[in-house]
Short mmCIF file of C-alpha atoms and ligand atoms in Angstrom, two decimals:
data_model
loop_
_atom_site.label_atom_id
_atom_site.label_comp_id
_atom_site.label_asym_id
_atom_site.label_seq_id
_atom_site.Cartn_x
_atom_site.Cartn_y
_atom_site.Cartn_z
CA UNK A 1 -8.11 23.12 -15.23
CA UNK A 2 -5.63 24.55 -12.92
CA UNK A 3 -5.19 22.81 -9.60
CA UNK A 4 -7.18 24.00 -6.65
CA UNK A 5 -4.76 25.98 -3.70
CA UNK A 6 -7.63 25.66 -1.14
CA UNK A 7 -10.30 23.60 -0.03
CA UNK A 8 -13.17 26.19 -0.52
CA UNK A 9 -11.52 26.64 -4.33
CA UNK A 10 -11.66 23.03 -4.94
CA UNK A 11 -15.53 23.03 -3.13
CA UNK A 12 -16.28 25.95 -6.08
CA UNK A 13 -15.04 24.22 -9.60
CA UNK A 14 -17.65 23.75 -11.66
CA UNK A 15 -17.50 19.89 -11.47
CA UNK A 16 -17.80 19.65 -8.46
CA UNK A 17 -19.97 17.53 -7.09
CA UNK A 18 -19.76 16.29 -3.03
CA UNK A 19 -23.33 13.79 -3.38
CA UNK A 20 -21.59 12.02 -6.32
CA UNK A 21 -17.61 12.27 -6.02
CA UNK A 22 -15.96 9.45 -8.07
CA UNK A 23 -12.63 7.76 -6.66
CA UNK A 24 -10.43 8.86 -9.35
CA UNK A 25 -11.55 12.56 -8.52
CA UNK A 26 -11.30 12.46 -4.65
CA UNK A 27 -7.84 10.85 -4.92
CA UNK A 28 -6.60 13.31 -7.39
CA UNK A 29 -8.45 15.98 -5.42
CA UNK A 30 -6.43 14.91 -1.41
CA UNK A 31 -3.38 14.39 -3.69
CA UNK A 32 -3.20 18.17 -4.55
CA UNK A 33 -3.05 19.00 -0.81
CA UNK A 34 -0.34 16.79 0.20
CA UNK A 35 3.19 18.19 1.82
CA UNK A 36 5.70 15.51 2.34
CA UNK A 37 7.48 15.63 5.39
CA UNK A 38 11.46 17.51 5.53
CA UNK A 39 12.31 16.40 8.36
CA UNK A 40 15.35 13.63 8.29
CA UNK A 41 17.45 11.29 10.51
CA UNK A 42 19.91 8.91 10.29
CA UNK A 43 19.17 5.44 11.09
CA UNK A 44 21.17 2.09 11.49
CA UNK A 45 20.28 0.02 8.29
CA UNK A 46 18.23 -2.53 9.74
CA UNK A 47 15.98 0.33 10.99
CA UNK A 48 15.65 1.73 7.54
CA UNK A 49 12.87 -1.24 6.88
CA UNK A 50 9.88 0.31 5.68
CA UNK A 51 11.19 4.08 5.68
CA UNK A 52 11.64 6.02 2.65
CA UNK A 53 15.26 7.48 1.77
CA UNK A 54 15.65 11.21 2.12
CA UNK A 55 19.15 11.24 0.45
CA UNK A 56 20.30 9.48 -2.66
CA UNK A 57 22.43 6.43 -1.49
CA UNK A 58 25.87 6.13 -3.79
CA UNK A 59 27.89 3.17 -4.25
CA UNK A 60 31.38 2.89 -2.34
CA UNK A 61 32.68 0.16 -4.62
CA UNK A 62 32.38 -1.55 -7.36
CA UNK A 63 29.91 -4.71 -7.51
CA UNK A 64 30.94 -7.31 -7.89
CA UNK A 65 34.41 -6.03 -6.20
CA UNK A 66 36.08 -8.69 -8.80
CA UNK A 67 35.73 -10.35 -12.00
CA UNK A 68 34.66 -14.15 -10.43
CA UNK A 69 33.49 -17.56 -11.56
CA UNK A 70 29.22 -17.81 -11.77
CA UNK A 71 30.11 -21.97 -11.66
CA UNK A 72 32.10 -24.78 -10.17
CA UNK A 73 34.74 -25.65 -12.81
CA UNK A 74 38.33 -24.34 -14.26
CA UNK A 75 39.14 -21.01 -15.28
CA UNK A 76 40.92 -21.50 -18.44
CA UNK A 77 42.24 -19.25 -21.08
CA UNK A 78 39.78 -19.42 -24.56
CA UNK A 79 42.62 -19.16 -26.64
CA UNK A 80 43.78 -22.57 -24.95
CA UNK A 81 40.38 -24.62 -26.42
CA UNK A 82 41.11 -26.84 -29.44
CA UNK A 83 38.48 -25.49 -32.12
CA UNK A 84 36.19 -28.92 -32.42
CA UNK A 85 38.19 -31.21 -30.43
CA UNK A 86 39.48 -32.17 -27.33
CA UNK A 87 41.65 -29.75 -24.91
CA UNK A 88 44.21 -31.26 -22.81
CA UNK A 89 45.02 -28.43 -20.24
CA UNK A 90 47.08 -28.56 -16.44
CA UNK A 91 45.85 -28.06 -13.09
CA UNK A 92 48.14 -25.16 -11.91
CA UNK A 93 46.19 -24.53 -8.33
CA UNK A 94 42.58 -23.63 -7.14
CA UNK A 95 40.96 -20.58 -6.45
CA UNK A 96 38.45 -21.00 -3.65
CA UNK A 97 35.57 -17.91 -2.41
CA UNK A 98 37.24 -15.58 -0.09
CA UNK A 99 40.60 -17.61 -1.07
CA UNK A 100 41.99 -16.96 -4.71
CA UNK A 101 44.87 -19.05 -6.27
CA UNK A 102 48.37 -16.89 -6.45
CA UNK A 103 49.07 -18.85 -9.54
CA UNK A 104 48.70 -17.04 -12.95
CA UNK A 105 46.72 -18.87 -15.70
CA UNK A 106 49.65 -19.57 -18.39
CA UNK A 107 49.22 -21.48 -21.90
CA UNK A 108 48.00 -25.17 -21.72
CA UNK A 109 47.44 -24.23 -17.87
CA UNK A 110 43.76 -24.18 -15.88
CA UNK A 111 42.69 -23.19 -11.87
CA UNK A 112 39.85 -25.30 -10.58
CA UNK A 113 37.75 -22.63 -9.88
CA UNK A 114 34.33 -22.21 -7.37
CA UNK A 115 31.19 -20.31 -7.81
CA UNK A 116 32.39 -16.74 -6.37
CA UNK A 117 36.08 -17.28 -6.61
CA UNK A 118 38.29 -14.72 -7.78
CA UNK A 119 39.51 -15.34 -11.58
CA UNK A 120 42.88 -15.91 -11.62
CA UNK A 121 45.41 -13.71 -13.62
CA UNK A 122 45.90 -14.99 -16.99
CA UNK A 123 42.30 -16.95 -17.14
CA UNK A 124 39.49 -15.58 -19.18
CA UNK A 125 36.70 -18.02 -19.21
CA UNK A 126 35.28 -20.42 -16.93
CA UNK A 127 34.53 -24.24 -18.06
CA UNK A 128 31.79 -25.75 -15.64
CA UNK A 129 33.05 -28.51 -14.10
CA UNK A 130 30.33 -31.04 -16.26
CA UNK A 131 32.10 -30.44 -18.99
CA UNK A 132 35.28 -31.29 -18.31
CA UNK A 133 37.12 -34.64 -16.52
CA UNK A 134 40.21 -34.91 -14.52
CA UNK A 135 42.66 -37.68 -13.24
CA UNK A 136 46.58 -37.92 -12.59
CA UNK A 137 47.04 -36.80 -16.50
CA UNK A 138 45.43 -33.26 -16.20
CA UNK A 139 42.21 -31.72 -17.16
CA UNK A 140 40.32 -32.52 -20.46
CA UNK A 141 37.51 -29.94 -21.74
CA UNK A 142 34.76 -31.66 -23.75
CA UNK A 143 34.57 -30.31 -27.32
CA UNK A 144 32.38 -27.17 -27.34
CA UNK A 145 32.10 -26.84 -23.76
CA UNK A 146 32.06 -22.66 -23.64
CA UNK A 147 30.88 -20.72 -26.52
CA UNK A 148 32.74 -17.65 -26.30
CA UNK A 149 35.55 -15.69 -24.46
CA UNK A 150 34.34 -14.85 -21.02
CA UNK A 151 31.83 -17.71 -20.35
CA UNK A 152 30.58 -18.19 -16.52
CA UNK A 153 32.41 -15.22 -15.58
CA UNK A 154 31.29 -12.50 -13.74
CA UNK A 155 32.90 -8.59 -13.99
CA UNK A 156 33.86 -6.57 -11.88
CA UNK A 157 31.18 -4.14 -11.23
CA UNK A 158 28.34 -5.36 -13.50
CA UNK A 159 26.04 -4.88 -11.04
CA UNK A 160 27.35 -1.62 -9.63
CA UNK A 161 29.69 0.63 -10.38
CA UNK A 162 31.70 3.01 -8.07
CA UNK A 163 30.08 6.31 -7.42
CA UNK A 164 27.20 5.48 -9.11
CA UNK A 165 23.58 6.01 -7.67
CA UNK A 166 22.27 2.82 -6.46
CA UNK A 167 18.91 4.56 -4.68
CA UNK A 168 16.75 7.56 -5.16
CA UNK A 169 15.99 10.00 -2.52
CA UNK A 170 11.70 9.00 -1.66
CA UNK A 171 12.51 5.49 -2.79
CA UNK A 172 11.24 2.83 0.27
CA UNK A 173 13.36 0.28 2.03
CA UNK A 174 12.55 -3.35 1.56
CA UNK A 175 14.47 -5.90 2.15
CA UNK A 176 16.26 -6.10 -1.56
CA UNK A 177 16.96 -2.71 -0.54
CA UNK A 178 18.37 -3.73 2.90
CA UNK A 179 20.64 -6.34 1.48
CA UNK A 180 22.02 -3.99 -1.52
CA UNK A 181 22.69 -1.80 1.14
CA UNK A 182 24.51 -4.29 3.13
CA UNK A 183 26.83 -5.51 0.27
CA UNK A 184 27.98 -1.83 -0.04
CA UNK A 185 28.89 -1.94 3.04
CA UNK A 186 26.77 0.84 4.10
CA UNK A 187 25.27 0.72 7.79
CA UNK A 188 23.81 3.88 8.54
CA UNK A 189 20.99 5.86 6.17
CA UNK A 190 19.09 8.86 5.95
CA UNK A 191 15.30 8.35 5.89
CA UNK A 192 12.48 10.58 6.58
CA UNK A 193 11.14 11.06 10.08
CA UNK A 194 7.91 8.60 10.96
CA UNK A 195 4.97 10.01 10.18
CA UNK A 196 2.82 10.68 12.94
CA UNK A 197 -0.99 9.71 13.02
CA UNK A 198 -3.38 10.10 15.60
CA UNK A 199 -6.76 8.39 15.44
CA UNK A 200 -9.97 8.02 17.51
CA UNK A 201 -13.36 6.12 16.71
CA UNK A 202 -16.75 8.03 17.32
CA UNK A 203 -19.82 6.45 18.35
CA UNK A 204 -21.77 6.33 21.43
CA UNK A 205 -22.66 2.78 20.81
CA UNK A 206 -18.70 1.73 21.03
CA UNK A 207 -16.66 -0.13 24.20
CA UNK A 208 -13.39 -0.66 24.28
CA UNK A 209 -11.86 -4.25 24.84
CA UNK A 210 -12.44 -5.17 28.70
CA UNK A 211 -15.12 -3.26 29.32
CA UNK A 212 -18.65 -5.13 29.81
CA UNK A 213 -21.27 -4.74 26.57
CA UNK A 214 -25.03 -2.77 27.91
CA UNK A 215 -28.00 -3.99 25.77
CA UNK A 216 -27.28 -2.28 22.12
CA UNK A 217 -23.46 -1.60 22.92
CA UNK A 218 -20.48 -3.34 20.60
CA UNK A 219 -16.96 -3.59 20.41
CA UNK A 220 -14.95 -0.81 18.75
CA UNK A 221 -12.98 -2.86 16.30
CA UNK A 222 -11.44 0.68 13.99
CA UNK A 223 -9.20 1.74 16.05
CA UNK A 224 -7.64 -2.35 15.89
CA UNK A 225 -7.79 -2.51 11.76
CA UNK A 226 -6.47 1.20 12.19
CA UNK A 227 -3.79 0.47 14.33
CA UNK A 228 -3.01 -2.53 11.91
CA UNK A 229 -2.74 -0.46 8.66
CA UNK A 230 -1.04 2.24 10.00
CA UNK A 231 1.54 0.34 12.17
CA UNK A 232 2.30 -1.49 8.54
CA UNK A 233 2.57 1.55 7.10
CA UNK A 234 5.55 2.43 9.74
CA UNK A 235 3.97 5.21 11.29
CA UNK A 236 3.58 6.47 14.89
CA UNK A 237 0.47 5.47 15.89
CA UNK A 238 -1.60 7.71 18.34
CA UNK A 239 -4.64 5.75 19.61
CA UNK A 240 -7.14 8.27 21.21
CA UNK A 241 -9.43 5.78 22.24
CA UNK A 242 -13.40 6.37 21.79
CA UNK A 243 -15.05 9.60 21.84
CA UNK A 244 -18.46 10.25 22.35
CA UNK A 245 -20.81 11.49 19.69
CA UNK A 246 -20.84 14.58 22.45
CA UNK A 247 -19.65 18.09 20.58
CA UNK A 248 -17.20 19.30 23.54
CA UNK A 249 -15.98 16.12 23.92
CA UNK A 250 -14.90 15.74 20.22
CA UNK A 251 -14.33 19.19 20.11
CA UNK A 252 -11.32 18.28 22.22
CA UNK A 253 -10.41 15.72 20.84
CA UNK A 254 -10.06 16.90 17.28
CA UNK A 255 -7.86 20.03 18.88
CA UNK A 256 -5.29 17.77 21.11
CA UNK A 257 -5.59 14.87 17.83
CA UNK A 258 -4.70 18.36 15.22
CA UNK A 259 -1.46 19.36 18.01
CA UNK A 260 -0.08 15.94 18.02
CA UNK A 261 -0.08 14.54 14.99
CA UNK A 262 0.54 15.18 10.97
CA UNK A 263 -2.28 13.15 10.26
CA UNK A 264 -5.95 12.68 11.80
CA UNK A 265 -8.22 9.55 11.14
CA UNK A 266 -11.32 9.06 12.75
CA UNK A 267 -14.47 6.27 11.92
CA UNK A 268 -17.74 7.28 12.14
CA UNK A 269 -20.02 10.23 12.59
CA UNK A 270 -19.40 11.63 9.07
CA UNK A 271 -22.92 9.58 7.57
CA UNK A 272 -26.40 11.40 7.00
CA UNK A 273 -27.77 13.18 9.94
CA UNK A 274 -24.12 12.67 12.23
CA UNK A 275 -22.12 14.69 9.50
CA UNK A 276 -23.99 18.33 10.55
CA UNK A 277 -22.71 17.36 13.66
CA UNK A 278 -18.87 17.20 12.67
CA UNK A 279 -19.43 19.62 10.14
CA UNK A 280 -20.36 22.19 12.33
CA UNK A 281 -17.05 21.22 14.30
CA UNK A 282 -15.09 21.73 11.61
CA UNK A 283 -16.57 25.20 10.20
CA UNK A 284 -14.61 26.02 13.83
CA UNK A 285 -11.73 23.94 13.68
CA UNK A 286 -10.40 23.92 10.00
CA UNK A 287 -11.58 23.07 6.75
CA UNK A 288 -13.30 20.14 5.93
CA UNK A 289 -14.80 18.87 2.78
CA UNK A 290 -17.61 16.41 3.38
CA UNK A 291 -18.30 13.88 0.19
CA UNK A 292 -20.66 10.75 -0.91
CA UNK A 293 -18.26 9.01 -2.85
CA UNK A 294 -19.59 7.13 -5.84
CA UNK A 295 -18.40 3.71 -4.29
CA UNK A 296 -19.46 1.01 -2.06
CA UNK A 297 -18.82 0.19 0.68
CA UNK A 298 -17.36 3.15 1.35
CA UNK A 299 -19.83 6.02 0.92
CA UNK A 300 -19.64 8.98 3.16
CA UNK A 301 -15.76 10.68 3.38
CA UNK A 302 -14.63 13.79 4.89
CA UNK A 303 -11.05 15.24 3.70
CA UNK A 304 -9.85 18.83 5.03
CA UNK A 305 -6.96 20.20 7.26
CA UNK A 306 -7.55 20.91 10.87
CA UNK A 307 -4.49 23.30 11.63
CA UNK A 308 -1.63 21.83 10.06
CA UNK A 309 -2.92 18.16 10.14
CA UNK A 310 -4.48 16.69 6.94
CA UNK A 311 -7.90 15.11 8.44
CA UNK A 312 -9.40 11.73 7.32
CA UNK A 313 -12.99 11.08 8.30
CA UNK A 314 -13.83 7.75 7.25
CA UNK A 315 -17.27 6.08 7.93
CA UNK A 316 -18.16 3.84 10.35
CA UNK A 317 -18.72 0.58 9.20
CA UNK A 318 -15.96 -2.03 9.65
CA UNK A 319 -15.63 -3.03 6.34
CA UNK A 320 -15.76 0.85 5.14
CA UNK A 321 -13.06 2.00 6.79
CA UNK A 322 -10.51 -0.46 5.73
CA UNK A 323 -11.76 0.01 1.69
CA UNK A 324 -11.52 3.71 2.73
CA UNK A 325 -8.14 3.83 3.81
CA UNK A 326 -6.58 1.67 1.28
CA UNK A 327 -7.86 3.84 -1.28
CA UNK A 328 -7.98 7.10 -0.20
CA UNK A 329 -5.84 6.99 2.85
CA UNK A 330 -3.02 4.65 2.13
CA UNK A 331 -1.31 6.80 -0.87
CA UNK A 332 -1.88 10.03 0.88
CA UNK A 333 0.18 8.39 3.78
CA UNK A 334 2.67 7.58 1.50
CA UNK A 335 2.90 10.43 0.17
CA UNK A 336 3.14 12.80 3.01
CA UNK A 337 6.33 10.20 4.14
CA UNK A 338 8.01 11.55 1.41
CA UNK A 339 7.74 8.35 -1.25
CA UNK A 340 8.17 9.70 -4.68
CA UNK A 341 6.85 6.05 -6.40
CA UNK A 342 3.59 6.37 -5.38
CA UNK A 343 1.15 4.70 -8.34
CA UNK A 344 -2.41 3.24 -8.18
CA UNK A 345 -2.37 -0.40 -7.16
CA UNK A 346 -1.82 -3.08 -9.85
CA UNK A 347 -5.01 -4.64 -10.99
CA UNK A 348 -5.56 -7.46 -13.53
CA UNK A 349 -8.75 -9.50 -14.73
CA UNK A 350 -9.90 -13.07 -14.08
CA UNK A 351 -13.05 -14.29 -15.25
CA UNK A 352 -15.76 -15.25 -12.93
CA UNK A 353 -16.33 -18.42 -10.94
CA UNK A 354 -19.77 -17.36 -9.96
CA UNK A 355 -22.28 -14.15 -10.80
CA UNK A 356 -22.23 -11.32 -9.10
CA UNK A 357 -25.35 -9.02 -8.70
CA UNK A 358 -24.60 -5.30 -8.85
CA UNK A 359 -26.87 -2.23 -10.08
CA UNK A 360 -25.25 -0.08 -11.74
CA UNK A 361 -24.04 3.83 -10.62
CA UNK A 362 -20.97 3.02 -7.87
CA UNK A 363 -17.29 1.51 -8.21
CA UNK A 364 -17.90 -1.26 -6.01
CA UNK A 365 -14.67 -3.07 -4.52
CA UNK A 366 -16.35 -6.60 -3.29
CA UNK A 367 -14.25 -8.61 -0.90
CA UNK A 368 -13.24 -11.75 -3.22
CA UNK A 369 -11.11 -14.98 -3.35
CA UNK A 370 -8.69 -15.44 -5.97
CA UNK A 371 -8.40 -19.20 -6.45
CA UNK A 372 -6.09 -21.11 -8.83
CA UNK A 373 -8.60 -22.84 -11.77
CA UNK A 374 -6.02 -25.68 -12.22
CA UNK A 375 -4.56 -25.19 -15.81
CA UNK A 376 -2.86 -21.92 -14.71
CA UNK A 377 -4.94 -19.58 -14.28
CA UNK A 378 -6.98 -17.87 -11.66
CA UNK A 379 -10.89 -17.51 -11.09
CA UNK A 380 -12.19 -15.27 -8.56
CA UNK A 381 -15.58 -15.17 -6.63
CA UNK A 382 -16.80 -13.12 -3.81
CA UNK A 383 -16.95 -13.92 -0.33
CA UNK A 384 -19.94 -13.98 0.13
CA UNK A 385 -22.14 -11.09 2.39
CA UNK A 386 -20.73 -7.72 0.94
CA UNK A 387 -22.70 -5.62 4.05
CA UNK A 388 -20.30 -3.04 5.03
CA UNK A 389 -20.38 -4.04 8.52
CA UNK A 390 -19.40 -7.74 7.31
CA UNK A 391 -15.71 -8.07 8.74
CA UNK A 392 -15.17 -11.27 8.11
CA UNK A 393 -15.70 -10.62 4.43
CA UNK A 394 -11.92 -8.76 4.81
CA UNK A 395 -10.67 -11.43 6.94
CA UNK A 396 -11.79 -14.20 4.29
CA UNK A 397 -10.82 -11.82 1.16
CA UNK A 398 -7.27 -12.36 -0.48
CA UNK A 399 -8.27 -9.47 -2.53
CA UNK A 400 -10.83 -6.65 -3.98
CA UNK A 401 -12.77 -7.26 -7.14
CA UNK A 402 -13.01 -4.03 -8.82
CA UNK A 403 -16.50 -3.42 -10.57
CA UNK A 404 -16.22 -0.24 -11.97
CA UNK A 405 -19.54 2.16 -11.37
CA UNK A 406 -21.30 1.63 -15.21
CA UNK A 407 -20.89 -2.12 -14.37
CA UNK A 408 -24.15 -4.03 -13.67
CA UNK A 409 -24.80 -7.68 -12.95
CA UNK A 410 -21.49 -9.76 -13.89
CA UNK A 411 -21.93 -13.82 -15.13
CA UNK A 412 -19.63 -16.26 -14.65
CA UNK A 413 -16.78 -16.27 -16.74
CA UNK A 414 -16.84 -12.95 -17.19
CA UNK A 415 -13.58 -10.60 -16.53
CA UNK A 416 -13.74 -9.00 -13.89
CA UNK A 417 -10.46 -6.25 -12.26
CA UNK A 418 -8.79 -7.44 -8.83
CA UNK A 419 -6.64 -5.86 -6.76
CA UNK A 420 -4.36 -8.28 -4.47
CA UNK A 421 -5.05 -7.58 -0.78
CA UNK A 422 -1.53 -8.87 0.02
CA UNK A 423 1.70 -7.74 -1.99
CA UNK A 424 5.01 -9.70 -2.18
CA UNK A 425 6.88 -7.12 -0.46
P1 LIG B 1 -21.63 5.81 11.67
O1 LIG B 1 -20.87 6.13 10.44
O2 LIG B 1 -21.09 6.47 12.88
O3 LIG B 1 -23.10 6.05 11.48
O4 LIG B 1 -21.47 4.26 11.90
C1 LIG B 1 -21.96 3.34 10.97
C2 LIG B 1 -22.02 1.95 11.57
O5 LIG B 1 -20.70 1.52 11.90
C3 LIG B 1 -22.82 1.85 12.84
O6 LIG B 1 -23.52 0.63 12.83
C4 LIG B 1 -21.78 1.85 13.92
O7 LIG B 1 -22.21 1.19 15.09
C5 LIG B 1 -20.64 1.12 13.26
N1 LIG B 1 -19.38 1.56 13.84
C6 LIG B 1 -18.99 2.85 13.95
N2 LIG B 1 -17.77 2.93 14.51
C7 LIG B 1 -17.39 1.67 14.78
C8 LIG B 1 -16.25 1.10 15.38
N3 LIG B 1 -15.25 1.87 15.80
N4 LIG B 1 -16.16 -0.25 15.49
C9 LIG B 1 -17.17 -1.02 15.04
N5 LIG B 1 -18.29 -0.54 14.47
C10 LIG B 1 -18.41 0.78 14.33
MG1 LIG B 2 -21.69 6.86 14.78
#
């Protein structure tokens, strides 16, 4: 099947099915719609954290800059060592970090040497300093104590080489990356511009923070979980506050959200009996496509472009718009800030500590806690309450288990897929 160039072509292929859309298919679907940004700047390197490259980065030097010691010990020459015996060598000088010895290496001669010193001309090898004793008569090298020529010696440029390319244009900055960067000297980069996202929460029912509740009312919590991912995410975040479930008020809102920003998110309003609503908005504004995704939480979805902005409509519930965005949303993001690495989260199985219950017909991600069994492994278990308003089930969770949609009830011990809510980097 060719890919679809519009929404209304992708809304006509023959599989397609908006009551029943499986994850793999509504990812894949967004995905084909996606336009990373062009735009570039150059930023100091400590501001490169968490932006994505938009040049290839080169090396201006060789790493290491010189061949140097990986101990504490003597730089010797192997041709010195008595095969099976004894070596009786002299202590010519010392070669220090950031201070080498001026004295060449000669026959029957050695440098005390330290971890990150400059080898000294003449030396080829590097005893550590266990293996070898010294008083007022010179330096003695245990029998055997190197191997081979070259031993506990770094080279010049083993880790990088002159010229060579140390990072990919759409590759991220993390830290690894800022510290490479640093011991190439390199303090200025050219990333991507930030992506901007603007996002409001619909709902009559919603306050914001400071205002007094009225009988029935609650606290808009979104746009705070929103803020959270995206700000993580390094994007520019543009909170719109709450709208009204009032059609010129969103109206409005979806035009000044669609002139601002690359990307528009908004919670609620997209469920049975609300979606006609937006829908009808969005027949007028741009164009939308409205899905029940085969998963829970996480059911209703809207996808489409409003202008030039690629529009997100995630559900309501709490709990369904964080599973929402870090599955649907999350990539896309990623995407659009120009990150060429983008893969499906890792996921790996752990049997059971206790049963699940599920029926059948929907990936489910459950909120779960990976805990260490005690003889190296992990178990997992759920958190307890999966309702899809349940917050605290994400707050609790140190990851999702994974049930995919043919799965029904699960026992304990069984494997199960999980997906690690927090990654080392
Ligand atoms: P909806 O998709 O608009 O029908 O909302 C589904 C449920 O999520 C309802 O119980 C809403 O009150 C709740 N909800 C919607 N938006 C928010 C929000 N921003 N913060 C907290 N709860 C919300
Ligand atoms: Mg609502």
């Amino acid at each position: 099947m060719t890919e679809p160039k519009t929404l209304r072509e992708a809304s006509c292929a023959d599989d397609y099915d908006p009551d029943s859309m499986p994850v793999d298919k509504a990812r894949a679907l967004i995905r084909t719609f996606l336009q990373p940004v062009t735009a570039t700047e150059r930023v100091h390197v400590r501001q490169a954290l968490d932006r994505v490259l938009a040049a290839d980065v080169f090396s201006p030097l060789d790493v290491p800059g010189h061949d140097n010691s990986a101990m504490d010990g003597y730089a010797i020459r192997f041709a010195d060592l008595v095969p099976g015996g004894e070596t009786a060598l002299r202590r010519v000088g010392e070669s220090f970090a950031g201070r080498p010895s001026e004295v060449a290496v000669g026959p029957g001669q050695c440098v005390r040497i330290f971890t990150g010193a400059v080898m000294p001309a003449g030396a080829d090898t590097v005893v550590m300093q266990e293996r070898a004793t010294e008083d007022a008569d010179g330096v003695r090298i245990a029998p055997g104590a190197v191997a081979t020529t070259g031993q506990n010696r770094r080279f010049a440029g083993e880790d990088l080489r002159k010229g060579q390319v140390v990072f990919r244009t759409g590759q991220p900055v993390h830290p690894a990356e800022l510290g490479m960067m640093a011991s190439l000297g390199i303090g200025e980069v050219t990333v991507f511009r930030r992506l901007r996202v603007a996002f409001f929460s619909t709902g009559d029912e919603l306050k914001s923070i400071g205002t007094p509740l009225a009988a029935g009312e609650i606290y808009d919590s979104n746009r705070y979980t929103l803020y959270g991912m995206l700000t993580r995410l390094s994007c520019d975040v543009i909170d719109m506050g709450v709208v009204p479930d009032v059609p010129d008020e969103l109206e409005r809102a979806f035009a000044s959200a669609a002139a601002a920003a690359d990307v528009v998110i908004t919670s609620g309003g997209v469920s049975v009996g609300e979606a006609d609503f937006v829908k009808q908005l969005m027949d007028k504004l741009g164009e939308v496509l409205f899905w029940k995704i085969a998963m829970k939480p996480g059911r209703p979805l809207a996808y489409g472009k409003i202008g030039h902005a690629h529009f997100f409509g995630l559900p309501g519930n709490p709990v369904s718009v964080m599973v929402t965005f870090y599955h649907f949303v999350q990539d896309a993001l990623r995407i659009l800030q120009g990150r060429r690495d983008v893969a499906t989260p890792p996921a790996f199985k752990v049997p059971l500590a206790a049963p699940i219950r599920k029926a059948p017909g929907r990936t489910e991600f459950q909120r779960g806690i990976l805990t260490p069994d005690g003889k190296g492994g992990y178990t997992a278990r759920t958190t307890g309450n999966q309702g899809s308003g349940i917050l605290s089930s994400m707050s609790q969770a140190n990851c999702f288990i994974v049930l995919a949609a043919d799965t029904g009830n699960c026992a304990v011990g069984d494997l199960v897929e999980v997906q690690l809510l927090e990654g080392l980097i």
